[in-house]
CSV table of C-alpha atoms in Angstrom, one decimal:
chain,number,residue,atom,x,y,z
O,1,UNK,CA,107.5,74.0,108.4
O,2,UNK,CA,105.1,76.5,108.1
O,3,UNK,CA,101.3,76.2,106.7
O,4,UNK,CA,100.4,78.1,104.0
O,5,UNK,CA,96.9,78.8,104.2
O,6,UNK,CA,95.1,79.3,100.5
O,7,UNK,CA,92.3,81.9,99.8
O,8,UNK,CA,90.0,78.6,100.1
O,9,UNK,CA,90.7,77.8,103.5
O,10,UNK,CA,88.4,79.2,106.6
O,11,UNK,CA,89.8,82.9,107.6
O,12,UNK,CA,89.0,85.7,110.4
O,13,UNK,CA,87.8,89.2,109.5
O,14,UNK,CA,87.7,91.8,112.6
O,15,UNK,CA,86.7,95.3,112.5
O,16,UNK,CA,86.7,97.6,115.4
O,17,UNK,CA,83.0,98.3,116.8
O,18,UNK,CA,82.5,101.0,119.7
O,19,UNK,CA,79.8,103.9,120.9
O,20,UNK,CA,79.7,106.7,118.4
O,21,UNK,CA,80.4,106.8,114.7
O,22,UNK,CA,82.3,103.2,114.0
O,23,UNK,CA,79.5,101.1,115.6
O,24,UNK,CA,77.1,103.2,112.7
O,25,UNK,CA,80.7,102.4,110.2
O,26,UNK,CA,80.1,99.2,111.4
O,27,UNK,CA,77.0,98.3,110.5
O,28,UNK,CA,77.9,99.6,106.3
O,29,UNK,CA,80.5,97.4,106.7
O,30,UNK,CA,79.0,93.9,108.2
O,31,UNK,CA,75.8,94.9,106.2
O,32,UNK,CA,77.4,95.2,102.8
O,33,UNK,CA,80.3,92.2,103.6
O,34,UNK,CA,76.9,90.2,103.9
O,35,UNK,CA,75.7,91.6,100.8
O,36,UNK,CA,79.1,90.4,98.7
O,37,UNK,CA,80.5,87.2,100.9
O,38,UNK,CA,77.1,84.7,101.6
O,39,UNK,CA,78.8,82.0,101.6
O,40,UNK,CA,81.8,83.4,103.9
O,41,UNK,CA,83.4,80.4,105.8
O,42,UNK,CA,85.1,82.3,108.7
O,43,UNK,CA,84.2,84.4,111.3
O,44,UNK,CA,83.7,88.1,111.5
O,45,UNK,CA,83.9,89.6,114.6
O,46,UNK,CA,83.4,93.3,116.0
O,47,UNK,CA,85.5,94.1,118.6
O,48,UNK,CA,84.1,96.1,121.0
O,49,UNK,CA,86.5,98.0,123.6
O,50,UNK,CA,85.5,97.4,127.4
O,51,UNK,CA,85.1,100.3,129.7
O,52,UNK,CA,88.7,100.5,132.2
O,53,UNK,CA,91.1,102.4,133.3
O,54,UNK,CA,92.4,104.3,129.9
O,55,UNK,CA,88.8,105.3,129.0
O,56,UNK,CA,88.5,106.8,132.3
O,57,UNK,CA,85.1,107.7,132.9
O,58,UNK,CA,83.7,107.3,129.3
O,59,UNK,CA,82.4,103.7,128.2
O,60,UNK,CA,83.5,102.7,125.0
O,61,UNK,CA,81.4,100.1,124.2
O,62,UNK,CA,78.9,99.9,121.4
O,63,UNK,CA,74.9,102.1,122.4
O,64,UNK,CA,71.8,100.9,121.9
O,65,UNK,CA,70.5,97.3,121.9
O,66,UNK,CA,69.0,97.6,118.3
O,67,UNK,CA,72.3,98.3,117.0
O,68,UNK,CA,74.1,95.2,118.9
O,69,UNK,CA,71.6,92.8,117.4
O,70,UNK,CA,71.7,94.1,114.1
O,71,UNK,CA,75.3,93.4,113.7
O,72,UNK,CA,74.5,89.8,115.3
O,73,UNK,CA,71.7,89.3,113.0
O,74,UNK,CA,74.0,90.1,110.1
O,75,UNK,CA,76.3,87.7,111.6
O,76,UNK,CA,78.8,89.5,113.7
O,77,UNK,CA,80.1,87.8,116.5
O,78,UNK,CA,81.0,91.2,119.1
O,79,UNK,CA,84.4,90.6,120.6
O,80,UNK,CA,85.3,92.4,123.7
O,81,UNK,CA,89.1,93.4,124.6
O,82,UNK,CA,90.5,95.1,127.1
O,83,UNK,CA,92.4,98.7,126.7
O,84,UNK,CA,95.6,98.6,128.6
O,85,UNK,CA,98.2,100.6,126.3
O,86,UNK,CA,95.9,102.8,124.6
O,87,UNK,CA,92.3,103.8,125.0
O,88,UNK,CA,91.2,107.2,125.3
O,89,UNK,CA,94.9,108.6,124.8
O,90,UNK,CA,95.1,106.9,121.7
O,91,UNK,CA,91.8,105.3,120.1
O,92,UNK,CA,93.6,103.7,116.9
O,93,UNK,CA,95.4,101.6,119.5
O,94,UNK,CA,92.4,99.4,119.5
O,95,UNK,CA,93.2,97.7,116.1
O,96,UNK,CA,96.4,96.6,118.3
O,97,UNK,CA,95.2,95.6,121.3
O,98,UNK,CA,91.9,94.2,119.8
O,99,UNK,CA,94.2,91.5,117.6
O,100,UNK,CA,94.7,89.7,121.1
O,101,UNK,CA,91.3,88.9,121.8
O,102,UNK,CA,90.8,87.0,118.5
O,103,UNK,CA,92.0,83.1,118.0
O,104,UNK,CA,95.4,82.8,118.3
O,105,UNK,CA,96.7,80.8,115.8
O,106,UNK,CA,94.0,81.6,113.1
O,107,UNK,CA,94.9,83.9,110.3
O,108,UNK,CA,93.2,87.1,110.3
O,109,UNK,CA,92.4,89.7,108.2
O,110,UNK,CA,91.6,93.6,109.7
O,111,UNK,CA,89.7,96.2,108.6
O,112,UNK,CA,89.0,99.8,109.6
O,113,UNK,CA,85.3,100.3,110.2
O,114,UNK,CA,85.3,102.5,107.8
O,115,UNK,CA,85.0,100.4,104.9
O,116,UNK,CA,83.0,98.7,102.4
O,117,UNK,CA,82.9,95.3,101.2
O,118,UNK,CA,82.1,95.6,97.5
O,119,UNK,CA,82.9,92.1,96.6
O,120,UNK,CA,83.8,88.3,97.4
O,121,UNK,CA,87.0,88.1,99.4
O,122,UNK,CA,87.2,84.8,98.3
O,123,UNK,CA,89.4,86.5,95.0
O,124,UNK,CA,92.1,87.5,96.9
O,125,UNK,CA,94.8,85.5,97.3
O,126,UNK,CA,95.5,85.9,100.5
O,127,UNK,CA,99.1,84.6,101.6
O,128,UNK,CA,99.0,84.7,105.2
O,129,UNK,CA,102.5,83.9,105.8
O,130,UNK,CA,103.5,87.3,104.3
O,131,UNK,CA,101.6,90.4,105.2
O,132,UNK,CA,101.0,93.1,103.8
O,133,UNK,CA,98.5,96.3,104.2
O,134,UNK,CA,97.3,99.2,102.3
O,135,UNK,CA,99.0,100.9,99.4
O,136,UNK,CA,96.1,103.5,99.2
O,137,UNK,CA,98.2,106.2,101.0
O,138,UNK,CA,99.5,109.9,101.3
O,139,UNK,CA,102.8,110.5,102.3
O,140,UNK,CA,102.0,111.7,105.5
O,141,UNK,CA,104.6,110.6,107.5
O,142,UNK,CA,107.4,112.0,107.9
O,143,UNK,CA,106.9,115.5,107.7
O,144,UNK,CA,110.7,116.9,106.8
O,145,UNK,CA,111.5,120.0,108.6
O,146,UNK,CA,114.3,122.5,107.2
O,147,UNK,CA,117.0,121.6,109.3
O,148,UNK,CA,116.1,117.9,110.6
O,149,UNK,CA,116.9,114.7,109.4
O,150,UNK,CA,115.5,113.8,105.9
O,151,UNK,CA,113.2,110.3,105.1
O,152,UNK,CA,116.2,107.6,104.9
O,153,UNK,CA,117.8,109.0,108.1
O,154,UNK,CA,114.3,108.9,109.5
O,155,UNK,CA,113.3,105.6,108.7
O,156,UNK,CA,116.8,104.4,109.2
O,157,UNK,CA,116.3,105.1,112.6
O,158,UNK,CA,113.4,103.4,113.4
O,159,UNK,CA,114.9,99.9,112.1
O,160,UNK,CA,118.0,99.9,113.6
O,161,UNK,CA,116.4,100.5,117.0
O,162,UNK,CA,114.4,97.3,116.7
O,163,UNK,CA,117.6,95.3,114.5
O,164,UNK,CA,116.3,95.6,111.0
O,165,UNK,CA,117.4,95.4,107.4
O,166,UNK,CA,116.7,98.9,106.5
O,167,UNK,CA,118.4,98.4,103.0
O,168,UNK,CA,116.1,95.6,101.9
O,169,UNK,CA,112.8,97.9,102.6
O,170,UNK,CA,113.6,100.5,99.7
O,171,UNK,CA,111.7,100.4,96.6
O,172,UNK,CA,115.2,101.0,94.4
O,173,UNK,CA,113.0,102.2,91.6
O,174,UNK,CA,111.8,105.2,93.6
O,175,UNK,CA,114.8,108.6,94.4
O,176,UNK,CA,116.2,108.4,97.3
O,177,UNK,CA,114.5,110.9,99.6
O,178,UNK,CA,111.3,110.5,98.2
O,179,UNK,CA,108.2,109.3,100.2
O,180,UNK,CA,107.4,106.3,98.3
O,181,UNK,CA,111.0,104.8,98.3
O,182,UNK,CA,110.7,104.0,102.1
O,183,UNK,CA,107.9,101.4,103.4
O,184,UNK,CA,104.3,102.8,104.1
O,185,UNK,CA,101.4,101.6,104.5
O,186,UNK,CA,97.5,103.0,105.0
O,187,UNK,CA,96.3,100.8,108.3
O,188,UNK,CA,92.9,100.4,106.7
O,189,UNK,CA,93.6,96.7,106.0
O,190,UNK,CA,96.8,94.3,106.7
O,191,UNK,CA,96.5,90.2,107.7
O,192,UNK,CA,99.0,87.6,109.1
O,193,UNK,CA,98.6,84.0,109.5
O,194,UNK,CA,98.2,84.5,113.8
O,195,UNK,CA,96.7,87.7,115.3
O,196,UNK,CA,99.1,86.8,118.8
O,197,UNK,CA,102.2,87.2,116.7
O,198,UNK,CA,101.2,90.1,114.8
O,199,UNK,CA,99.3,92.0,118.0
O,200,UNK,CA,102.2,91.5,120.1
O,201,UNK,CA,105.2,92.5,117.4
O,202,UNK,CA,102.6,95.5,116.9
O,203,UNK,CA,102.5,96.4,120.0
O,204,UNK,CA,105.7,96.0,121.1
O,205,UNK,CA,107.0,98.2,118.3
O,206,UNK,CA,104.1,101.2,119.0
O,207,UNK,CA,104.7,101.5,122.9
O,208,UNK,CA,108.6,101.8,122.3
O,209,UNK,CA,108.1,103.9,119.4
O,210,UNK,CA,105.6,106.3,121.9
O,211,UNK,CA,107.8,106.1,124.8
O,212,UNK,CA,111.5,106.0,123.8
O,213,UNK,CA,111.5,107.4,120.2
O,214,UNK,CA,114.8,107.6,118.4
O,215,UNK,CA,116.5,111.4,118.5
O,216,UNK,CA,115.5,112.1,115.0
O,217,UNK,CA,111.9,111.5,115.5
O,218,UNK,CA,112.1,114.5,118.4
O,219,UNK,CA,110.0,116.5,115.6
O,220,UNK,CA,107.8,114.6,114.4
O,221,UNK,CA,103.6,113.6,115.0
O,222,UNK,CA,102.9,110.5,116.1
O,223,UNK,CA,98.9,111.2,116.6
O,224,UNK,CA,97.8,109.7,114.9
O,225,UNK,CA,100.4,108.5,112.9
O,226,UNK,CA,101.7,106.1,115.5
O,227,UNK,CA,100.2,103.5,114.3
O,228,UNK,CA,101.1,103.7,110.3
O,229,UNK,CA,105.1,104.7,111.6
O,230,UNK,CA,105.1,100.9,113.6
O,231,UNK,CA,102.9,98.6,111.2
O,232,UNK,CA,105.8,99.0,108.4
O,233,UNK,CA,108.0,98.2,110.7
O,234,UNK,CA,105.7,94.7,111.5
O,235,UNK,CA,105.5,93.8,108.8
O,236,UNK,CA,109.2,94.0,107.2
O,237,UNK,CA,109.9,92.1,110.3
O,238,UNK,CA,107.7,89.1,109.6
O,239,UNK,CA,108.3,88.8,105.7
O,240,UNK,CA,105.7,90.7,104.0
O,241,UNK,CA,106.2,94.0,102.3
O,242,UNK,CA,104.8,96.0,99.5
O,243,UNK,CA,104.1,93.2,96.6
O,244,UNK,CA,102.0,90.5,98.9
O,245,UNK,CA,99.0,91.4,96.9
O,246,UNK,CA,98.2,91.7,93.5
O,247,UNK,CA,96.7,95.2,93.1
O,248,UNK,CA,93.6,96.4,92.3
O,249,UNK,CA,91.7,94.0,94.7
O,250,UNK,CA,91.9,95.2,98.0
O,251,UNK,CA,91.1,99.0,98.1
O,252,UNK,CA,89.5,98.1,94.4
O,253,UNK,CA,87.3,95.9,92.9
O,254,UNK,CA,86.9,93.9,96.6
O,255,UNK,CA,87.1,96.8,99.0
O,256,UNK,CA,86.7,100.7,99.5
O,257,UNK,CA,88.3,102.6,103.0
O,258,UNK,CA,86.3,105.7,102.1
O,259,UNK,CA,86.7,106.9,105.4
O,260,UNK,CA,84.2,109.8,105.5
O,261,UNK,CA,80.8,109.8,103.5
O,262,UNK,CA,81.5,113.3,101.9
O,263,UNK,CA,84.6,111.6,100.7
O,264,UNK,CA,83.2,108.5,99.2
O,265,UNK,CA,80.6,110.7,97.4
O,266,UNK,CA,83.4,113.2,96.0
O,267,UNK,CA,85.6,110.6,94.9
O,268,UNK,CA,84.5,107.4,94.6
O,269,UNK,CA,83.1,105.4,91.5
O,270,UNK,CA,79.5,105.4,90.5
O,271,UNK,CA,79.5,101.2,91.8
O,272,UNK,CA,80.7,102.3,95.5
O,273,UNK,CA,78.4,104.4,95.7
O,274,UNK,CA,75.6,102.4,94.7
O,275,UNK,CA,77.0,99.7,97.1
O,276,UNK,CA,76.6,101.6,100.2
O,277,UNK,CA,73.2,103.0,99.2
O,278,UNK,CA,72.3,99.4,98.4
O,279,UNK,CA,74.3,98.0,101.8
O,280,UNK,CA,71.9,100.6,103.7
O,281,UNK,CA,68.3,100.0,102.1
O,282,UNK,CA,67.2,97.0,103.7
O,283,UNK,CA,64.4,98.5,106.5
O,284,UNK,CA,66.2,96.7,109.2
O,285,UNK,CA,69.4,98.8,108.4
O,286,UNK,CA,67.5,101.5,107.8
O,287,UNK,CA,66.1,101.7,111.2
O,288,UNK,CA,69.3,101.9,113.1
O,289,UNK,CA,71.4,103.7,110.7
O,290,UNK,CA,69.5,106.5,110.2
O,291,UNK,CA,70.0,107.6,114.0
O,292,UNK,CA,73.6,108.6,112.6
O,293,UNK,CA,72.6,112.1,111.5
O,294,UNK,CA,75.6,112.0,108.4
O,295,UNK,CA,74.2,108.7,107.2
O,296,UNK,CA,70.6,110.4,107.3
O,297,UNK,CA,71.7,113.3,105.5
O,298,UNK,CA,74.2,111.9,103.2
O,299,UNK,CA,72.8,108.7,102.1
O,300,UNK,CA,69.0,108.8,102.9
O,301,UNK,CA,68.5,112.7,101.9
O,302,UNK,CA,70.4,113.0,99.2
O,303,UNK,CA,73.2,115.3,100.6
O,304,UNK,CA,76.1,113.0,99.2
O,305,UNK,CA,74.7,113.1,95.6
O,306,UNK,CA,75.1,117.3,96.0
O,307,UNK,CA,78.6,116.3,97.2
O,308,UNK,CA,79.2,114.3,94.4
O,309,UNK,CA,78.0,116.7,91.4
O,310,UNK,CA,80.9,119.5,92.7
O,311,UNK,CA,83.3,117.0,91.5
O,312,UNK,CA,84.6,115.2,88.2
O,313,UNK,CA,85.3,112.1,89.8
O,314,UNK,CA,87.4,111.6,86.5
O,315,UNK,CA,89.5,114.6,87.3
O,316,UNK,CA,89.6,115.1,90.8
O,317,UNK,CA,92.3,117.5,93.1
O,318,UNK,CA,95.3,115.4,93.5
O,319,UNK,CA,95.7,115.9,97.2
O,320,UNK,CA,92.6,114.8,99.3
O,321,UNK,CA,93.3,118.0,101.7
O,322,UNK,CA,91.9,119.9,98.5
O,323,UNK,CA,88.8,117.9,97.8
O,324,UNK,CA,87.9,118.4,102.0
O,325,UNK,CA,88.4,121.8,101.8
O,326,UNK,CA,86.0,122.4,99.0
O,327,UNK,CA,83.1,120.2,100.8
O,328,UNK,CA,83.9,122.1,103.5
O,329,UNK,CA,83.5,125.4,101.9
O,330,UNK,CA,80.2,124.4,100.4
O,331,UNK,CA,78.9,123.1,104.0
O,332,UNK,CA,78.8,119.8,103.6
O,333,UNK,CA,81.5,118.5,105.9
O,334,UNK,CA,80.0,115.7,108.0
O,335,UNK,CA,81.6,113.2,110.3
C-alpha cells in the first residue's frame, strides 16, 4: 500500500542554483522562503550543476564564496549533480537531472529559481502520491501550422508512443482543438512522493521525445519547450493531473514564478512586490545581491517602480508578449 504523506509530515524543496542569474534568483527565493516558512521541517537544497562533459569548457557552478554562504546561512543545503543528458545544450534539463541527486524515496517539491515564497507552505495540501504542476500557463506549445496536424493529433501522438490513455487527459469542458482541452503544465513547480521515480520517468520521456520524436512533431520547437511537452506526459502517467491542488495557493497566496523583475513589477500585486523588496533588505542580502546589476537597478534604484506605474496591474494586456514589448520599448528590459 502506498503512504500518503500529509502537508504535516517532513518534505524536500529543491531549486536549481548555478553561476549567473539563478544563483542571484536563488538567493530571493531561499531569502524570502526563510522569511515565510521559519519553522520549515524539511530540507531545501540548491542544486548546483558540476562542471563535465556537456558544459564543455564553461563551469556551471554557483561564483563567488559570499554568495555560497549566504544561501547556507539562510539554510540551503547546495546539492551537486552531474549533467549527462543535458547541460549546455539544454540548461532546463537540470530540473531533470538534478531530481536524482536528492533522497530517493523522500517526497519532493521543485521550484524554478525564479520564484518567491510569499507564504507558509505548510497550507498546501500537498498529496504526494498525485502530482501535479503549474496551471499559470500560455498556450505555448503546440504551435499549429496551416497544413500540419492540429492539438489532439499532436498530443495524441505523444501518448501513444509511450502507451497512454490519451482520452482520459482532456478537460471535456474545454472544445476540442483548443489549447486548454489537452494537458499542460508551466514547469515552475510540480512534486511527487520520490524524486528517483519522477527524475527517471522525466527523463526517460524528454530524451526520447528529443531524439526519436513522433512524425507529427517534425514542426514543432522543443527549446525550450521540451521540458513542458514531457512533464504532462509524467505526470498523467503517475496519477496526477490538473485538479491535485486546490487553486489559488500555489502561484497565489503561497507562491509567485515571476520569472523576470520587469515582469513582477508590471504585473504583479502590490504584496509581491513588497515581498521581494522585503526578501532583499536585510544588509547581508543586500551585499551580495546587489552585484546582479537588474536586482540593483530594479529593486534597490527604483527602476521596477517606473516599470510598474506604465501599467494598471488591474487591467493589464492579456498576452504577456504585449506587456514585454512595452518594457521593452520604454528601455527597461532587464534580465
Amino acid at each position: 500500500m502506498t503512504r500518503k504523506v500529509t502537508p504535516s509530515s517532513p518534505y524536500n524543496v529543491m531549486i536549481i542554483g548555478q553561476g549567473g542569474r539563478l544563483q542571484y534568483e536563488a538567493v530571493i527565493f531561499c531569502s524570502s522562503f526563510r522569511r515565510n516558512n521559519p519553522d520549515f521541517q524539511g530540507r531545501l537544497f540548491v542544486a548546483e550543476p558540476q562542471p563535465g562533459p556537456a558544459w564543455g569548457t564553461s563551469d556551471p557552478r554557483i561564483k563567488h564564496d559570499e554568495t555560497r554562504e549566504l544561501l547556507q546561512d539562510l539554510g540551503a543545503e547546495i546539492l551537486p549533480f552531474e549533467s549527462l543528458h543535458f547541460g549546455q545544450s539544454y540548461p532546463y534539463g537540470n530540473k531533470i537531472e538534478a531530481l536524482f541527486a536528492l533522497p530517493e524515496g523522500e517526497p519532493f517539491v521543485f521550484f524554478d529559481t525564479d520564484t518567491l515564497i510569499t507564504g507558509d507552505l505548510a497550507r498546501v495540501p500537498f498529496d504526494f502520491d498525485r502530482p501535479t504542476a503549474s496551471l499559470r500557463r500560455e498556450g505555448t506549445w503546440p504551435q499549429i501550422e496551416l497544413y500540419g496536424p492540429g492539438y489532439a493529433a499532436t498530443w495524441k501522438s505523444l501518448y501513444d508512443k509511450f502507451g497512454l490513455d490519451f482520452a482520459s487527459s482532456l478537460e471535456l469542458s474545454q472544445p476540442d482543438e483548443y489549447w486548454k482541452r489537452y494537458l499542460y503544465f508551466n514547469a515552475g513547480y510540480f512534486f511527487y512522493k520520490c524524486p528517483r521515480v519522477f527524475g527517471q520517468r522525466f527523463l526517460d520521456y524528454a530524451v526520447h521525445i528529443r531524439d526519436d520524436a513522433p512524425e507529427e512533431l517534425i514542426c514543432q520547437e522543443l527549446d525550450p519547450w521540451l521540458d513542458q511537452v514531457a512533464l504532462p506526459l509524467v505526470i498523467h502517467s503517475l496519477g496526477g493531473g490538473r485538479e491535485a491542488l486546490p487553486g489559488g495557493l500555489l502561484d497565489g497566496e503561497v507562491s509567485c514564478h515571476y520569472r523576470i523583475l520587469p515582469l513582477l513589477y508590471a504585473r504583479e500585486s502590490d504584496a509581491v512586490v513588497a515581498e521581494i523588496e522585503a526578501a532583499l533588505a536585510p544588509n547581508r542580502v543586500k551585499k551580495v545581491a546587489k552585484s546582479y546589476d537588474p536586482i540593483k537597478r530594479m529593486v534597490y534604484q527604483g527602476r521596477g517602480q517606473k516599470v510598474r506605474a506604465l501599467f494598471d496591474q488591474n487591467d493589464l494586456p492579456r498576452r504577456e508578449q504585449a506587456i514585454r514589448n512595452k518594457i521593452k520599448r520604454e528601455g527597461f528590459w532587464m534580465r
